[in-house]
Coordinates of C-alpha atoms and ligand atoms in Angstrom, one line a residue:
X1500 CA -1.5 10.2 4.6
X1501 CA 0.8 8.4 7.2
X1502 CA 3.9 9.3 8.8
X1503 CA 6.8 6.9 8.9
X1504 CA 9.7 8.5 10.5
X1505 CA 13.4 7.7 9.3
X1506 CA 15.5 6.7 11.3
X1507 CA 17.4 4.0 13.4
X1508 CA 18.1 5.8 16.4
X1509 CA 15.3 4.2 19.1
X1510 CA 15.2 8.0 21.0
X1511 CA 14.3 9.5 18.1
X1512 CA 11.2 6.8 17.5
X1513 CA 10.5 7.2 21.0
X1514 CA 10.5 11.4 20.4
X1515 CA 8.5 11.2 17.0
X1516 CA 5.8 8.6 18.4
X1517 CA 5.0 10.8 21.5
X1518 CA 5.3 14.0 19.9
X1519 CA 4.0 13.8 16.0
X1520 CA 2.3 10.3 16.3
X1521 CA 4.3 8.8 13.7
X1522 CA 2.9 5.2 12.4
X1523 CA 6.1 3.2 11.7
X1524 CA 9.5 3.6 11.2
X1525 CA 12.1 3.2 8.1
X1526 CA 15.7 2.4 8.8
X1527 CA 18.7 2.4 6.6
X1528 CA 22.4 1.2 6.5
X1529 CA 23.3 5.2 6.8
X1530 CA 21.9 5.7 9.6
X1531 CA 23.4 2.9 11.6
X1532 CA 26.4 4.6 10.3
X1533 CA 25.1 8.2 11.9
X1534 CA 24.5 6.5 15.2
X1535 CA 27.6 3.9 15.0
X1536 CA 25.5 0.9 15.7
X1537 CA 25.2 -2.6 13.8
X1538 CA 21.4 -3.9 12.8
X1539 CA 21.6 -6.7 14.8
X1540 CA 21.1 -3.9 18.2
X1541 CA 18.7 -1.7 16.2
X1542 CA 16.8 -4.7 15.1
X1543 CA 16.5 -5.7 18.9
X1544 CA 16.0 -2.6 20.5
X1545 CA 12.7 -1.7 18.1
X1546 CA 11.9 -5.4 18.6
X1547 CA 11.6 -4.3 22.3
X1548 CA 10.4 -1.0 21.8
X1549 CA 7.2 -2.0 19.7
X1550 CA 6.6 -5.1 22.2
X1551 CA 6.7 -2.8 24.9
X1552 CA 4.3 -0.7 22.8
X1553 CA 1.7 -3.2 22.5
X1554 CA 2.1 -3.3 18.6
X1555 CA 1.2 -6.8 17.3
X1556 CA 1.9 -6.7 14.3
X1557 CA 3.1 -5.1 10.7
X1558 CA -0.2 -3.8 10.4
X1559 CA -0.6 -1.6 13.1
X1560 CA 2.9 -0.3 13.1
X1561 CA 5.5 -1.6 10.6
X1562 CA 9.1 -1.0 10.7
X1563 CA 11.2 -1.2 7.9
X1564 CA 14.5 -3.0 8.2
X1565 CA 16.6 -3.2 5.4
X1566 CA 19.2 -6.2 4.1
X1567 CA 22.6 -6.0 4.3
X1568 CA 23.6 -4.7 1.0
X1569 CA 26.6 -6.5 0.7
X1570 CA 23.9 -9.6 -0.5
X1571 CA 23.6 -10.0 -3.9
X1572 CA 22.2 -13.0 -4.8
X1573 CA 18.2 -13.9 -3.7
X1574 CA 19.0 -17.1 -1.8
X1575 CA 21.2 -14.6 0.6
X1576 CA 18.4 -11.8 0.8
X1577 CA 16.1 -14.4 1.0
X1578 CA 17.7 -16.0 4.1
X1579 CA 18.8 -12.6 5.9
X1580 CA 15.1 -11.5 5.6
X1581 CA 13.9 -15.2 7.3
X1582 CA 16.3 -14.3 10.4
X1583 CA 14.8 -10.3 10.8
X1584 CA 11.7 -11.4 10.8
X1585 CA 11.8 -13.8 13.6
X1586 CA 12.8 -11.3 15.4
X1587 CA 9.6 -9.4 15.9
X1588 CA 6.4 -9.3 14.3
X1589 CA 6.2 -5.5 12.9
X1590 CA 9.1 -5.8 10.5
X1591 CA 8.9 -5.2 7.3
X1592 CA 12.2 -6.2 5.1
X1593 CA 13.2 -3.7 3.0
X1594 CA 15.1 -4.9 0.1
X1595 CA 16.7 -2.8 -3.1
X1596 CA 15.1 -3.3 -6.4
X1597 CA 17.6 -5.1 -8.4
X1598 CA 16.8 -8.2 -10.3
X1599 CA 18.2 -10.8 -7.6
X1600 CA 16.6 -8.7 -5.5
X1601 CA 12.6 -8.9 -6.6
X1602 CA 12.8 -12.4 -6.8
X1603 CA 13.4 -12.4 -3.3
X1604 CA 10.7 -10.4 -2.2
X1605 CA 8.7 -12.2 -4.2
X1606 CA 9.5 -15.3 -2.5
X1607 CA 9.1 -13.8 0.7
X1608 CA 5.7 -12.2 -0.2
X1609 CA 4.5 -15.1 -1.0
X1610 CA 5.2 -16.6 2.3
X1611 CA 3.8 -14.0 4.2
X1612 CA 7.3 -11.7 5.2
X1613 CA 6.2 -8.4 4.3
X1614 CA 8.5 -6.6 2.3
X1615 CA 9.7 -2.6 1.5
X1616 CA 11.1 -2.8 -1.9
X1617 CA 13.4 0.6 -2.1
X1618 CA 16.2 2.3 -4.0
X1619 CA 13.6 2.9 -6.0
X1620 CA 14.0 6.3 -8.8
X1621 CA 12.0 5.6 -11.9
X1622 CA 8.3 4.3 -12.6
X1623 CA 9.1 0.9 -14.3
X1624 CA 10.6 0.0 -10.8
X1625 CA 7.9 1.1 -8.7
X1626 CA 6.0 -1.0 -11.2
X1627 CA 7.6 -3.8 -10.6
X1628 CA 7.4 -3.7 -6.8
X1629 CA 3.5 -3.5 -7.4
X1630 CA 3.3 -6.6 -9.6
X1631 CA 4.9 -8.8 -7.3
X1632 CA 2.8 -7.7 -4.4
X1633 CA 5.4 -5.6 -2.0
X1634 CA 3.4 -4.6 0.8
X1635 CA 5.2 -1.1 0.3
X1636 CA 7.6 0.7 -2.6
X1637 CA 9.7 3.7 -1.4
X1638 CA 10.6 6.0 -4.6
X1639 CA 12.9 8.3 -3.7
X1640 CA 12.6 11.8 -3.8
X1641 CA 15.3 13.8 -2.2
X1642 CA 18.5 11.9 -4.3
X1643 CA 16.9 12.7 -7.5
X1644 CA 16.4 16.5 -6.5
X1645 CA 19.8 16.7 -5.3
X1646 CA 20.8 16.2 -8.7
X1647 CA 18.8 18.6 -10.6
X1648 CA 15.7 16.3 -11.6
X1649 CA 11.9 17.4 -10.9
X1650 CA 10.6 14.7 -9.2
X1651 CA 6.5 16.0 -9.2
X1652 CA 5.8 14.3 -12.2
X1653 CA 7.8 10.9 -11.4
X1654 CA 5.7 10.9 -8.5
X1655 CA 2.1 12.3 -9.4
X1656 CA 2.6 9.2 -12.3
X1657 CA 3.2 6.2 -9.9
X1658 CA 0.3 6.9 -7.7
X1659 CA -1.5 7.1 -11.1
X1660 CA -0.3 4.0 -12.4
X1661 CA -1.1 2.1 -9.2
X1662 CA -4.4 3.8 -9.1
X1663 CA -5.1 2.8 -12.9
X1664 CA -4.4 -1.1 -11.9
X1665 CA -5.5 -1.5 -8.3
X1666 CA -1.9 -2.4 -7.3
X1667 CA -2.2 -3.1 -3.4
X1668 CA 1.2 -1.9 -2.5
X1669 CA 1.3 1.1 -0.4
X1670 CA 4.0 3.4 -1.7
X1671 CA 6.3 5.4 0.8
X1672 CA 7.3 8.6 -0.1
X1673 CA 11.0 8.3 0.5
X1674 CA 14.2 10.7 1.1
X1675 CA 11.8 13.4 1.8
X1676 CA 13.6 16.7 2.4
X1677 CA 11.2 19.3 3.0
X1678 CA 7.6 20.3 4.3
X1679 CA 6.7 21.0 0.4
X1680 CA 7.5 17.7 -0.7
X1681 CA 5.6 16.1 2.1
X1682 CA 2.3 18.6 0.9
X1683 CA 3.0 17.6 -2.2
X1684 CA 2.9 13.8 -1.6
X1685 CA -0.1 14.4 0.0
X1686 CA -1.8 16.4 -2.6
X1687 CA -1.1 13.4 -5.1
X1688 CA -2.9 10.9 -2.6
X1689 CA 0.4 9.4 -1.3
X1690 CA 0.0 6.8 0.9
X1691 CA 2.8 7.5 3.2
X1692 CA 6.0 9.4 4.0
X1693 CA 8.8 8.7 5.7
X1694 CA 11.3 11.5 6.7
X1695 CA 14.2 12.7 9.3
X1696 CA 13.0 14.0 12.7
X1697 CA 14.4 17.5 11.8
X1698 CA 12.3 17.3 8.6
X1699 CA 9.9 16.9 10.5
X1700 CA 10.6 19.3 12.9
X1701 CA 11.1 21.9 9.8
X1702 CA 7.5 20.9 8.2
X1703 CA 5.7 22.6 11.5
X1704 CA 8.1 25.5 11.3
X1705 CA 7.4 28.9 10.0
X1706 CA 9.3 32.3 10.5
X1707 CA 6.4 34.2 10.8
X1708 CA 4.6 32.1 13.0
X1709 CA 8.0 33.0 15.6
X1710 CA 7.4 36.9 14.2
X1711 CA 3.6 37.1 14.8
X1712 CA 4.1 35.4 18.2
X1713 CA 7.0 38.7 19.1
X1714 CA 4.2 41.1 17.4
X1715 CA 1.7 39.8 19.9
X1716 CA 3.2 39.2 22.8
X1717 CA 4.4 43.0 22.1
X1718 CA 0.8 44.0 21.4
X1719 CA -0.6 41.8 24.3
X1720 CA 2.3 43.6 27.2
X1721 CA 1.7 47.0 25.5
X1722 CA -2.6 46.2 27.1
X1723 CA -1.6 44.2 30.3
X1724 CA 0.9 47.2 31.3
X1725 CA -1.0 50.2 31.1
Ligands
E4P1830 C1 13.7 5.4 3.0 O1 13.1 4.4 3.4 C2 15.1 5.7 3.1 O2 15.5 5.1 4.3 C3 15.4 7.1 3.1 O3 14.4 7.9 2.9 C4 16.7 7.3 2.4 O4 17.0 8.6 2.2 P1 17.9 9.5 3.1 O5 18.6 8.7 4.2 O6 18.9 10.1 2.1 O7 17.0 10.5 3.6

């Protein structure tokens, strides 16, 4: 299973590529809200970063950029997406599943622009992402268990599904809140998931790992002193 991290902020990417050899990135409107910057600069500064990185390509490290949400119709999604991908070779354009907004993809697939089709929460959505050949799906995990749903099952049955057809498109594990979410994506056979830096950062964490490291260090002193 791959990690994406996600996130817009370009230190973080930097961080999260050195340090838990993430494989691609996944940005979102909130988070250029978190770090108070418009796409057009995020979208160049990862253009640059990746270059500068020697990636070549979507395949070897995609990064997800999504539309402006404010576009509706597919002939606006459509043309946004055109412009972001000029801009550099590993984007991916991520694009909510609403009607207007699979026909783009669709479009764009067929023309080669990779696309990320996300906002995704139930299994005839992720379906249709898969039928129209979306290089990736992102159902989200953490917004449904925020409001009470168990999302195992919703989950565990779109890998099924795609497994059952041969669908193609890799699907993202998306909104991921916490280290048993990401074991669980990866029990199902998930192909990816893409998280925040301090999830990540939580997912290697364990209190008793900080408790047995006290106990020995106490154990190892208590030797070294005598
Ligand atoms: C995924 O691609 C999304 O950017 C992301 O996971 C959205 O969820 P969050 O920002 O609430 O974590």
């Amino acid at each position: 299973m791959k990690f994406f991290l996600d996130s817009s902020d370009i230190n973080e990417v930097e961080y999260a590529f050195q340090n838990f050899g993430i494989e691609g990135v996944t940005t979102n409107p909130r988070q250029l809200a978190v770090i108070g910057k418009k796409e057009s600069e995020v979208v160049r500064e990862l253009a640059e970063w990746t270059a500068s990185r020697g990636f070549a390509g979507s395949r070897e490290f995609p990064v997800s950029i999504e539309v402006n949400p404010n576009l509706e119709r597919w002939e606006d999604i459509y043309r946004e997406a055109k412009l972001i991908v000029q801009q550099g070779p590993c984007f991916i354009i991520k694009i909510p599943c609403t009607e207007q907004g699979l026909i783009a993809a669709r479009k764009l697939e067929k023309e080669g622009v990779r696309t990320n089709v996300t906002l995704v929460f139930s299994r005839s959505q992720a379906i249709a992402a898969a039928r129209l050949g979306a290089k990736f799906v992102s159902p989200f995990v953490g917004w449904k268990e925020n409001y009470g749903e168990d999302t195992f099952d919703y989950l565990n049955d779109i890998i099924r599904i795609y497994k059952n057809y041969n669908y193609q498109t890799e699907i993202i594990v998306a909104a991921v809140r916490s280290g048993k979410v990401i074991a669980d994506a990866a029990k199902m056979g998930a192909d990816i998931v893409t998280c925040s830096l301090e999830t990540m950062k939580n997912s290697v964490y364990h209190p008793f790992t900080d408790y047995g490291i006290r106990f020995f260090t106490e154990s190892w002193n208590s030797v070294e002193e005598q």
